[in-house]
Structure formats: C-alpha cells, structure tokens
C-alpha cells in the first residue's frame, strides 16, 4: 500500500484518468458480483417472471416460494448437515496436525526440513483424480464407502498443505524471544508451543481455520466418488442433482445455490483483510 | 538445510552416519521429527501409497471389485486408441492454455491498475474474493442456469445481439468456451491478488531511481516490474496451470457429464462404466505423470523458487 508514491507524478494528468480508473473499477466489481446478484434475483421471482422474455432486470414481485421448496426438501436439509459435519471435522483435524507440523517447520532446526516441505507442497500439485480408483478399492475393503470418514480422510490430506503453509507463515511472524524466555524458565518445546505460541497465533489460526473450512466445504470429487447414498452427500454433490429433481424449477435450483454460497461470501467479506494476507503469504516470499 | 547454525554439534560431526546421531541424539531435533511425522504419515498413506497402487492397477486387467493379472501396457494402448480420451485430452489442453493465459494477462492488468492508494480499496478487495469463495460446483450450477435456453440471461443477450444461433448447452464448442469463461471469471481475481501482493513488495525507490535516469513507462515495466515480479508470476501461473489441468468439477457439472476432460475420462472409467476401468486407470497415471512433468518444468526450466528454501 506504500506504493502510492509511484503514481503521484501522474496525478497532474487530471480528472480524466481518475474517471477512467473508476469506470474500470466499477465494471470489474460488477462483473465479479453479477452472477451472484442475478442468481439471487432468479431465486426470489415468481415462475412467470422467471420465464418472461425479455427478462426483467429488477424483481417485480419478490417471493420466498423457491426457498420454501428448497428448505422443505429433506435431501437438501440433510446435505447441509452433511457438509457442515464433514467440513468442521476436517478443519479441526487439519488444524491439530497442521499446527504441530507447522510449528516444527517454522521454529525448529532439522536436517530434512526441505524434503518434508517439498513432500507437503507436492500434495497441492497432486491430481486427486489419479487416486480415486485405488482409494475406492481400499476404502471398500475396510467398509469406509458411504461414511463421512472416507471424505474427511481425503479432504484432510488435500487441505493439509494449505493449513500448514498458512500456519508456517503466521508462526514465523511471532517473536522468538517469548518462547526462548519460556524455555529459559524451564518449559519444554511442547509446553512453549502450547502455552506461548498457540494463544499468540490465535488470529492466524482462525484465518487458517476459515480457509480450510472453505476448502472442505467446496470439495466435490471425493464426495462424488465415495458417497453414493444421498443421505450422506454434501451440498456440492446434492445441488447438481437438483437439475434432474427440479427439472424446470430453475428458481429452486437458484435458491439452493444462494443458500450454500451466501454464508461463505459473508465469512469472506468480514475477514477479507486477513484472508488476503493469508492467501498471498506464500507467493511473495518465493 | 541450514548449515553452521548449531556450532556445538557441527564440531563433533563425523563423516558417514554421523548425521544420524546428530539428528536423533539431539532432543530438540528429535521432537521436530515427532512433530512432522503424523502429517507426513497420512500424506504418504492416503496420497503416495495409492498412486503406487494405481500404477499397479493400470498394468493389470483389474476391475473395481478385484485385482487382476499383469497385462503390460495394454490399458495404455486401449486408452490412446479411445476417441473419448483424445477428446478429453484436447479439451483439457485447450482449456488449460486459454484460461491460464487469459487469467494471467487480465490479472496482471488488474493488479497494475489497482496497485495504488484509492478510495474504495476495501470494496474492490471484497469483490475480488466473491468469485473465489464460490464452490466451483455451485458456480457451475449458477452459470448453467444463466446459459440455459429458456431462462438464461447469457443465452438471451447472445441471442438478442445475434452472436450465436444455437443453444449454448447443446453445443460442445460453446460449452468449452463457456467453461473457459467461467474459470476466467472465477480465478482471475485471485491471480490479480497474488500478482498485486508481488507488486507491493517492489520498493518505490527503484522506480524513482529509474525515472530519474530517464526510463520511460515501457522500460520501467520490462526492466523493473517484470523481472522483480517473476517469482510471483511463476507461482501464480504454476498453481493455475496444474489446477486447470486437473479440472473436473466445472466440466462435469457445467457440461452435465457430456463435456470430456482428462479427469472426467478417469472418473467415467473407474466409477461409472464397468468396462473402461483399465483405460481409466491408465489415464489416472497419465494425468499424474504429466502433471508432475509440468511442475518439474516450472521449477527446473523456468527457475521457480518455492518458498521452501527461504530466509
């Protein structure tokens, strides 16, 4: 943000430039949010209005009918519950393993640190589709198909690199002196981690939790592979199927899409500053 | 990886297996290994072991329910002769090249434009994150509704302007263009954000100095901005390339299972059709190996530095 000085010289160029700049900004913002607004509009209009040609720009007679349909659907209710369980458990497990590993990487010295980090990073480049068949066979052998555990295990592995990466960046920003002081006072490495680092790192850990949760909430491939029974499927699997359930009820499809997206959008808007710094942490240091 | 830090132990270090003693004799280092072990173990168990198993499967006539006998590279020759695989490969390559190129150039333009102090910065950052936070599948469902021929706004506008004459969802070419546009919509902001972060760490004085020396806009961009941004660019482009290359959700949902990518070919083979299990597994290994080569190319040939060896 300090780079404002570089553009100071151009300020004399007058208002035309800044008008153009704001036109550009407004169109950029509009393109980004338009689909969400439009789908929201589709979800609150009547069926007649939905099929009107030419389409109306603003909703004429708002109705909550589509939301009634979707919330009255037990499959959708169950899918929301399933997504919440899968994402929450994945987040907790990732934070537990991730914070321990990230602390060792950020703070402790050991010979194979580079190898360890390369292995972890390799997972974020890993094409998940390459292992669905072997995992399906293995999960079937131990009876994990159609259980939350199958998706939680795979989601955990693929979210871990993100969790570890973010936590390493956050841990590195914390002052080392405090831990050293704790160790001088007789604390072990583990105690220094639990009593000093964890509370101090809380904001960073919280941001990591949000991003891990979003990652798990958005996962589709594993859920679509291991969860065949509708009662176990998360929203990402259930909603595309609505296209065949509510064949022409496009309003209900739109409402379902809005319901599962809006919480994420709100979460992201509240914590945007932190999320941006978390997401870009790894990229600029390289 | 760091040398010369632990002076005391370094002086007693011997050749050969001395490092083993040094690593595991030192309580702090031993603790470090205990701390990274659980994560590594699940990663190896759930990702690296299955890929070996997958390679084995691809060399046999196995089915989803039983391990078969060794048949060499038959599955691979079947796969390469399968026109569906060819179509998936073609679509994936087009999708990856076009969408990543668009995302990079538009993203760079946006990053350069908003790399300054202005009113409404927060609003722009928020807008950037909206498409990013969308579950890809839900984005696909939404855009499918907008491409729809009865109620879809995109179809309506395109019809009215006379750009296209057929329903978007029933033409594979238009669908491919559609998934590219949706991907560009969803990920360009994120690329812009990464590049912006890279721009912000370039010190302003460098530009001042260049200006004093009489460098013009073009020179400043090509001689300063691009070289200093190289790290961030490579990270963004590599991440996006590998992400686009393994695309599954967008094709499967937006194309309603009719638009093939490499990943949908694998999924179709190993999860839907009983007869295509072998070629499906071969394609799974194909994706893994080619993705690995792409990553290797970025790291070795283009000299990308991961932040592994920082500080």
XYZ file of C-alpha atoms in Angstrom:
597
model
C 0.000 0.000 0.000
C 3.044 2.198 0.341
C 3.453 2.281 -3.411
C 1.111 5.276 -3.713
C 4.177 7.461 -4.179
C 4.921 5.903 -7.547
C 1.689 7.204 -9.044
C 1.878 10.682 -7.519
C 3.573 12.035 -10.612
C 0.601 11.127 -12.769
C -1.855 12.944 -10.526
C -1.394 16.122 -12.537
C -2.783 14.325 -15.581
C -6.134 15.428 -14.236
C -9.540 14.028 -13.683
C -9.898 12.101 -16.953
C -7.505 9.449 -15.739
C -9.234 9.014 -12.440
C -12.663 8.880 -14.101
C -11.398 6.135 -16.413
C -9.892 4.380 -13.420
C -13.185 4.366 -11.537
C -15.112 3.248 -14.627
C -12.703 0.330 -14.816
C -13.112 -0.417 -11.104
C -16.883 -0.314 -11.233
C -17.047 -2.640 -14.231
C -14.601 -5.018 -12.569
C -16.675 -5.130 -9.379
C -19.888 -5.567 -11.391
C -18.547 -8.485 -13.416
C -17.337 -10.171 -10.219
C -20.583 -9.949 -8.300
C -23.115 -10.006 -11.152
C -23.706 -13.790 -11.240
C -24.452 -13.907 -7.516
C -26.872 -10.976 -7.779
C -28.544 -12.443 -10.854
C -28.978 -15.882 -9.315
C -30.328 -14.221 -6.194
C -32.841 -12.416 -8.387
C -33.796 -15.695 -10.070
C -34.369 -17.247 -6.654
C -36.860 -14.618 -5.455
C -39.081 -14.093 -8.513
C -42.275 -15.923 -9.433
C -42.224 -18.655 -12.057
C -43.996 -16.470 -14.602
C -41.436 -13.738 -14.180
C -38.592 -16.227 -14.370
C -39.647 -17.280 -17.857
C -40.526 -13.741 -19.017
C -38.923 -12.606 -22.257
C -37.308 -10.122 -22.259
C -36.141 -10.865 -18.703
C -36.868 -8.309 -16.008
C -33.861 -6.532 -14.553
C -35.248 -5.976 -11.064
C -37.623 -8.439 -9.391
C -41.220 -7.241 -9.777
C -42.975 -9.365 -7.184
C -40.481 -10.856 -4.738
C -41.498 -14.202 -3.285
C -39.849 -16.704 -0.969
C -41.530 -19.609 -2.711
C -38.300 -21.114 -4.060
C -36.710 -21.009 -0.610
C -39.795 -22.739 0.780
C -39.374 -25.515 -1.772
C -35.703 -25.998 -1.084
C -35.844 -25.832 2.713
C -38.822 -28.182 2.710
C -36.739 -30.763 0.890
C -35.303 -33.324 3.334
C -32.471 -34.152 0.905
C -31.299 -30.543 0.943
C -31.601 -30.266 4.732
C -29.569 -33.435 5.153
C -26.976 -32.212 2.634
C -26.473 -29.011 4.630
C -25.969 -31.065 7.792
C -23.554 -33.412 5.978
C -21.495 -30.551 4.555
C -21.284 -28.899 7.972
C -20.144 -32.097 9.693
C -17.588 -33.011 7.017
C -16.100 -29.505 6.803
C -15.975 -28.907 10.567
C -14.345 -32.215 11.404
C -11.859 -31.801 8.538
C -10.980 -28.313 9.789
C -10.380 -29.478 13.353
C -8.195 -32.414 12.283
C -6.222 -30.252 9.842
C -5.595 -27.606 12.480
C -4.461 -30.200 15.000
C -1.925 -31.969 12.763
C -1.162 -28.844 10.774
C -0.253 -26.610 13.695
C 2.101 -29.190 15.194
C 3.864 -29.721 11.881
C 3.904 -26.020 11.025
C 5.481 -25.173 14.369
C 8.311 -27.631 13.807
C 8.904 -26.213 10.337
C 8.717 -22.583 11.411
C 10.782 -22.852 14.571
C 12.873 -25.962 14.940
C 16.020 -26.909 13.069
C 16.337 -30.300 11.475
C 18.148 -31.765 8.555
C 15.298 -32.894 6.321
C 13.158 -29.786 6.573
C 13.472 -29.116 2.837
C 12.423 -32.658 1.958
C 9.485 -32.513 4.335
C 8.254 -29.230 2.866
C 8.653 -30.467 -0.694
C 6.567 -33.552 0.121
C 3.846 -31.409 1.650
C 3.921 -28.946 -1.233
C 3.733 -31.818 -3.716
C 0.227 -32.581 -2.441
C -1.080 -29.201 -3.576
C 0.020 -30.102 -7.113
C -1.300 -33.628 -6.853
C -4.126 -34.520 -9.273
C -6.640 -36.022 -6.859
C -8.441 -37.836 -9.659
C -5.364 -40.050 -10.102
C -6.020 -41.863 -6.828
C -9.807 -42.217 -6.710
C -9.808 -45.781 -8.030
C -7.149 -47.180 -5.664
C -8.710 -45.329 -2.720
C -12.167 -46.597 -3.634
C -10.891 -50.183 -3.611
C -9.043 -49.692 -0.316
C -11.978 -47.907 1.329
C -14.346 -50.615 0.137
C -12.122 -53.254 1.733
C -12.333 -51.587 5.141
C -16.001 -50.604 4.799
C -15.485 -46.853 4.515
C -17.647 -46.265 1.435
C -20.715 -44.146 2.258
C -19.233 -42.922 5.532
C -18.247 -39.384 6.450
C -14.836 -40.748 7.379
C -13.928 -41.540 3.767
C -14.338 -37.922 2.680
C -12.919 -36.478 5.898
C -9.717 -38.517 5.454
C -9.191 -37.468 1.844
C -10.227 -33.849 2.427
C -7.789 -33.676 5.343
C -4.873 -34.826 3.226
C -5.615 -32.366 0.460
C -6.327 -29.430 2.782
C -3.237 -30.045 4.955
C -0.721 -28.331 2.636
C -2.840 -25.163 2.710
C -3.212 -25.365 6.500
C 0.486 -25.994 7.094
C 1.583 -23.338 4.613
C -0.576 -20.633 6.196
C 0.371 -21.595 9.739
C 4.099 -21.605 8.952
C 3.736 -18.055 7.609
C 1.818 -16.951 10.720
C 4.142 -18.664 13.195
C 7.180 -17.058 11.598
C 5.764 -13.623 12.314
C 5.639 -14.281 16.049
C 8.576 -13.089 18.168
C 11.025 -15.887 19.050
C 12.100 -14.169 22.285
C 8.938 -15.145 24.107
C 9.458 -18.857 23.526
C 13.122 -18.598 24.427
C 12.079 -16.902 27.670
C 9.631 -19.715 28.345
C 12.344 -22.289 27.690
C 14.780 -20.493 29.998
C 12.071 -20.732 32.641
C 12.131 -24.490 32.173
C 9.366 -25.120 29.655
C 9.806 -27.947 27.144
C 9.394 -27.419 23.401
C 5.864 -28.785 23.554
C 4.956 -26.544 26.513
C 6.420 -23.491 24.783
C 4.271 -24.336 21.781
C 1.058 -24.857 23.749
C 1.337 -22.042 26.287
C 3.049 -19.344 24.243
C 2.605 -19.884 20.534
C -0.961 -21.160 20.364
C -2.593 -18.202 22.183
C -0.460 -15.649 20.324
C -1.156 -17.234 16.982
C -4.918 -17.354 17.567
C -5.825 -14.774 14.875
C -3.686 -16.544 12.286
C -5.043 -19.920 13.315
C -8.556 -18.550 13.000
C -7.913 -17.303 9.450
C -6.421 -20.684 8.588
C -9.499 -22.379 10.011
C -11.787 -20.321 7.763
C -9.764 -21.097 4.647
C -9.540 -24.799 5.489
C -13.279 -24.892 6.138
C -13.998 -23.254 2.755
C -11.668 -25.742 1.068
C -13.531 -28.687 2.595
C -16.970 -27.157 2.011
C -16.194 -26.729 -1.701
C -14.777 -30.226 -2.240
C -16.623 -32.266 -4.852
C -14.572 -35.055 -6.440
C -14.049 -37.262 -3.376
C -17.592 -36.745 -2.136
C -18.935 -37.647 -5.557
C -16.747 -40.764 -5.588
C -17.112 -42.232 -2.096
C -20.623 -41.135 -1.079
C -23.182 -42.940 -3.209
C -26.013 -42.805 -0.710
C -27.962 -39.490 -0.944
C -28.358 -39.375 2.853
C -24.578 -38.920 3.221
C -23.906 -36.498 0.374
C -22.791 -32.898 0.993
C -24.307 -29.910 -0.807
C -21.750 -29.940 -3.610
C -23.000 -33.367 -4.686
C -26.670 -32.798 -3.875
C -27.188 -29.480 -5.665
C -26.083 -30.511 -9.181
C -28.528 -33.412 -8.821
C -31.341 -30.927 -8.280
C -31.125 -30.226 -12.011
C -32.787 -33.603 -12.516
C -35.085 -33.399 -9.479
C -36.380 -29.887 -10.099
C -36.171 -30.174 -13.872
C -37.813 -26.886 -14.767
C -37.942 -25.358 -11.299
C -34.953 -23.145 -12.002
C -35.951 -20.898 -9.112
C -35.424 -23.717 -6.617
C -32.023 -24.551 -8.142
C -31.048 -20.894 -7.864
C -32.240 -20.724 -4.256
C -30.159 -23.771 -3.323
C -27.086 -22.205 -4.905
C -27.640 -18.962 -2.985
C -28.126 -20.752 0.342
C -24.801 -22.586 0.217
C -22.824 -19.630 -1.125
C -24.037 -16.690 0.939
C -22.546 -17.895 4.259
C -19.146 -18.244 2.572
C -19.413 -14.829 0.958
C -20.326 -13.222 4.295
C -17.444 -15.005 6.042
C -15.056 -13.842 3.367
C -16.291 -10.257 3.441
C -15.919 -9.990 7.222
C -12.405 -11.384 7.281
C -11.261 -10.171 3.859
C -8.158 -8.341 5.031
C -6.795 -11.331 6.901
C -7.757 -13.783 4.184
C -5.965 -11.790 1.511
C -2.797 -11.609 3.578
C -3.040 -15.331 4.302
C -3.601 -16.333 0.687
C -0.744 -14.260 -0.634
C 1.689 -15.141 2.166
C 3.358 -17.992 0.323
C 3.543 -16.356 -3.077
C 5.539 -13.198 -2.466
C 8.365 -14.673 -0.464
C 9.350 -17.109 -3.213
C 19.024 -27.421 5.139
C 20.806 -24.658 7.038
C 24.451 -25.063 7.866
C 26.607 -23.567 10.526
C 23.825 -22.852 12.969
C 24.443 -25.498 15.552
C 28.106 -24.818 16.171
C 28.492 -27.222 19.080
C 27.237 -30.284 17.296
C 28.818 -29.342 13.987
C 32.286 -29.540 15.516
C 31.755 -33.121 16.639
C 30.110 -34.144 13.374
C 31.691 -37.146 11.727
C 31.501 -38.432 8.196
C 29.116 -41.199 7.203
C 26.343 -41.887 9.670
C 27.355 -39.007 11.917
C 24.335 -37.008 10.818
C 22.024 -39.722 12.083
C 23.392 -39.406 15.578
C 23.308 -35.657 15.334
C 19.689 -35.599 14.216
C 18.247 -38.151 16.590
C 20.619 -37.722 19.503
C 19.574 -34.097 19.865
C 16.298 -33.869 21.814
C 15.115 -30.706 20.059
C 15.618 -32.231 16.631
C 14.023 -35.477 17.696
C 10.977 -33.527 18.833
C 10.870 -31.840 15.424
C 10.668 -35.218 13.704
C 7.928 -36.372 16.055
C 6.014 -33.204 15.202
C 6.165 -33.558 11.428
C 5.670 -37.314 11.417
C 1.852 -37.515 11.805
C 1.185 -35.180 8.862
C 3.740 -36.916 6.669
C 2.346 -40.304 7.561
C -1.208 -39.511 6.454
C 0.037 -37.793 3.313
C 2.136 -40.807 2.349
C -0.597 -43.252 3.298
C -3.513 -41.516 1.578
C -1.794 -39.925 -1.440
C 1.547 -41.524 -2.281
C 0.736 -45.125 -1.499
C -2.482 -45.072 -3.587
C -0.615 -43.670 -6.588
C 1.731 -46.700 -6.496
C -1.300 -48.938 -6.158
C -2.855 -47.072 -9.104
C 0.213 -47.694 -11.256
C -0.012 -51.385 -10.413
C -3.724 -51.413 -11.263
C -3.063 -49.786 -14.622
C -0.764 -52.641 -15.627
C -3.343 -55.337 -14.845
C -6.803 -56.357 -16.029
C -8.288 -55.495 -12.631
C -11.881 -54.419 -12.110
C -13.315 -52.257 -9.349
C -14.021 -55.412 -7.348
C -10.901 -57.476 -7.853
C -7.188 -57.344 -8.589
C -6.375 -58.937 -11.952
C -3.302 -60.317 -13.612
C -0.432 -58.492 -15.278
C -1.130 -57.442 -18.876
C 1.671 -54.966 -19.567
C 0.757 -51.729 -21.284
C -2.463 -52.958 -22.869
C -4.576 -50.487 -20.891
C -2.406 -47.666 -22.164
C -2.726 -48.686 -25.809
C -6.503 -49.034 -25.307
C -6.562 -45.583 -23.754
C -4.631 -43.933 -26.578
C -6.915 -45.559 -29.143
C -10.037 -44.360 -27.339
C -11.506 -41.313 -29.064
C -13.095 -40.185 -25.767
C -9.626 -39.953 -24.258
C -8.444 -37.943 -27.255
C -11.343 -35.561 -26.827
C -10.691 -35.229 -23.093
C -7.008 -34.524 -23.685
C -7.780 -31.979 -26.411
C -10.379 -30.170 -24.269
C -8.091 -30.175 -21.234
C -5.139 -28.745 -23.131
C -7.234 -26.027 -24.813
C -8.917 -25.225 -21.511
C -5.628 -25.030 -19.613
C -3.719 -22.933 -22.144
C -6.518 -20.482 -22.942
C -7.867 -19.987 -19.432
C -4.463 -19.637 -17.766
C -3.281 -17.194 -20.452
C -6.419 -15.070 -20.096
C -6.271 -15.187 -16.307
C -2.642 -14.156 -16.314
C -2.932 -11.215 -18.716
C -6.191 -9.859 -17.314
C -4.978 -10.492 -13.758
C -1.725 -8.651 -14.394
C -3.625 -5.728 -15.924
C -5.924 -5.506 -12.920
C -3.028 -5.805 -10.458
C -1.100 -2.995 -12.178
C -4.213 -0.814 -12.273
C -5.130 -1.177 -8.613
C -1.573 -1.036 -7.260
C -2.079 2.434 -5.799
C -3.924 4.109 -2.974
C -7.501 4.932 -3.877
C -10.927 5.262 -2.346
C -12.915 2.038 -2.259
C -9.935 -0.281 -1.977
C -11.830 -2.421 0.524
C -14.790 -2.746 -1.813
C -12.573 -3.925 -4.653
C -10.837 -6.459 -2.443
C -14.218 -7.758 -1.306
C -15.446 -8.023 -4.883
C -12.303 -9.928 -5.800
C -12.993 -12.527 -3.138
C -16.630 -13.179 -4.047
C -15.979 -15.409 -7.099
C -13.056 -17.040 -5.314
C -15.199 -18.110 -2.336
C -17.765 -19.777 -4.581
C -17.715 -23.554 -4.546
C -16.707 -24.421 -8.133
C -19.637 -26.794 -8.417
C -22.093 -24.107 -7.357
C -20.516 -21.638 -9.789
C -21.079 -24.264 -12.477
C -24.722 -24.704 -11.443
C -25.258 -20.932 -11.471
C -23.675 -20.394 -14.857
C -25.551 -23.347 -16.259
C -28.747 -21.583 -15.220
C -27.520 -18.407 -16.901
C -26.577 -20.300 -20.082
C -29.944 -22.084 -20.062
C -32.005 -21.532 -23.206
C -35.357 -20.682 -21.546
C -34.375 -18.565 -18.552
C -30.675 -17.932 -19.122
C -29.628 -14.309 -19.287
C -26.421 -15.063 -21.213
C -28.328 -17.017 -23.855
C -30.896 -14.213 -24.074
C -28.285 -11.474 -24.512
C -26.297 -13.539 -27.014
C -29.481 -14.283 -28.994
C -30.572 -10.653 -28.967
C -27.186 -9.425 -30.134
C -27.160 -12.168 -32.741
C -23.779 -13.552 -31.594
C -24.839 -17.177 -31.532
C -27.653 -19.058 -33.196
C -27.802 -22.292 -31.207
C -28.432 -23.152 -27.547
C -25.155 -22.856 -25.614
C -25.724 -26.007 -23.602
C -26.185 -28.269 -26.601
C -23.030 -27.297 -28.477
C -19.737 -28.750 -27.264
C -17.713 -25.901 -28.718
C -19.852 -23.294 -26.993
C -19.734 -25.322 -23.780
C -15.939 -25.388 -23.917
C -15.891 -21.618 -24.423
C -18.390 -21.405 -21.559
C -16.245 -23.352 -19.071
C -13.234 -21.241 -20.027
C -15.177 -18.029 -19.388
C -16.494 -19.307 -16.055
C -12.993 -20.287 -14.984
C -11.658 -16.883 -16.013
C -14.471 -15.203 -14.082
C -13.798 -17.312 -11.006
C -9.995 -17.258 -10.843
C -8.732 -14.059 -12.494
C -9.375 -12.036 -9.319
C -7.274 -14.495 -7.338
C -4.415 -14.259 -9.836
C -4.680 -10.474 -9.658
C -4.449 -10.673 -5.874
C -1.296 -12.805 -5.964
C 0.347 -10.502 -8.506
C -0.716 -7.423 -6.560
C 0.958 -8.832 -3.457
C 4.096 -9.325 -5.547
C 3.923 -5.752 -6.867
C 3.554 -4.321 -3.390
C 6.899 -5.641 -2.206
C 8.776 -3.893 -5.019
C 10.242 -0.811 -3.317
C 9.050 2.518 -4.740
C 12.611 3.902 -4.752
C 13.553 1.537 -7.574
C 11.000 3.280 -9.787
C 12.098 6.734 -8.570
C 15.680 5.931 -9.492
C 14.667 4.659 -12.919
C 12.580 7.761 -13.520
C 15.494 9.999 -12.576
C 17.611 8.072 -15.056
C 15.027 8.868 -17.719
C 13.464 5.423 -18.141
C 10.064 5.587 -19.818
C 6.919 3.612 -18.948
C 7.815 0.669 -21.200
C 11.363 0.415 -19.912
C 10.217 0.568 -16.302
C 7.712 -2.207 -16.939
C 10.029 -4.570 -18.810
C 13.243 -3.835 -16.923
C 11.929 -3.489 -13.377
C 8.370 -4.695 -12.834
C 8.523 -7.955 -14.801
C 11.908 -9.199 -13.516
C 11.058 -8.359 -9.905
C 7.629 -9.924 -10.294
C 8.979 -13.140 -11.812
C 8.681 -15.149 -8.589
C 5.054 -14.212 -8.004
C 4.204 -14.770 -11.679
C 5.676 -18.272 -11.734
C 3.895 -19.258 -8.530
C 0.550 -17.938 -9.804
C 0.900 -19.497 -13.258
C 2.104 -22.873 -11.969
C -0.729 -23.118 -9.456
C -3.286 -22.131 -12.049
C -1.864 -24.435 -14.730
C -1.961 -27.523 -12.526
C -5.386 -26.582 -11.221
C -6.755 -26.127 -14.735
C -5.050 -29.286 -15.968
C -6.850 -31.499 -13.437
C -10.215 -29.768 -13.954
C -13.152 -31.980 -13.052
C -15.990 -30.161 -11.239
C -16.539 -27.464 -13.836
C -16.654 -29.857 -16.809
C -18.733 -32.477 -15.024
C -21.410 -30.100 -13.748
C -21.497 -27.306 -16.327
C -21.251 -29.780 -19.188
C -23.772 -32.070 -17.483
C -21.385 -35.040 -17.915
C -21.190 -34.504 -21.666
C -18.072 -32.381 -21.875
C -14.939 -34.509 -21.530
C -11.738 -33.547 -19.742
C -8.924 -35.883 -18.705
C -10.307 -36.041 -15.180
C -13.880 -36.740 -16.259
C -12.481 -39.506 -18.503
C -10.840 -41.107 -15.469
C -13.958 -40.663 -13.344
C -16.184 -42.063 -16.056
C -13.878 -45.050 -16.485
C -13.328 -46.012 -12.873
C -16.645 -45.003 -11.319
C -19.385 -45.151 -13.965
C -18.596 -47.590 -16.727
C -17.631 -51.115 -15.723
C -15.819 -51.839 -18.976
C -13.490 -48.860 -19.040
C -11.810 -49.492 -15.680
C -8.437 -50.368 -17.228
C -8.094 -47.378 -19.568
C -9.471 -45.182 -16.766
C -6.614 -46.259 -14.515
C -4.118 -45.733 -17.307
C -5.466 -42.208 -17.749
C -5.164 -41.617 -13.986
C -1.462 -42.479 -14.160
C -1.141 -40.376 -17.319
C -2.535 -37.320 -15.506
C -0.252 -37.877 -12.537
C 2.898 -38.225 -14.640
C 2.120 -35.286 -16.938
C 1.181 -33.024 -14.001
C 4.471 -33.973 -12.366
C 6.363 -33.098 -15.563
C 4.599 -29.730 -15.781
C 5.606 -28.911 -12.189
C 9.148 -30.072 -12.878
C 9.295 -27.872 -15.968
C 8.299 -24.796 -13.977
C 10.730 -25.486 -11.156
C 13.766 -26.658 -13.140
C 13.484 -24.922 -16.512
C 11.846 -21.653 -15.549
C 13.764 -21.499 -12.287
C 10.816 -21.109 -9.998
C 11.816 -20.922 -6.367
C 9.364 -22.323 -3.887
C 9.487 -20.639 -0.528
C 10.876 -23.914 0.830
C 14.419 -22.596 0.828
C 13.714 -19.142 2.246
C 15.365 -16.999 4.909
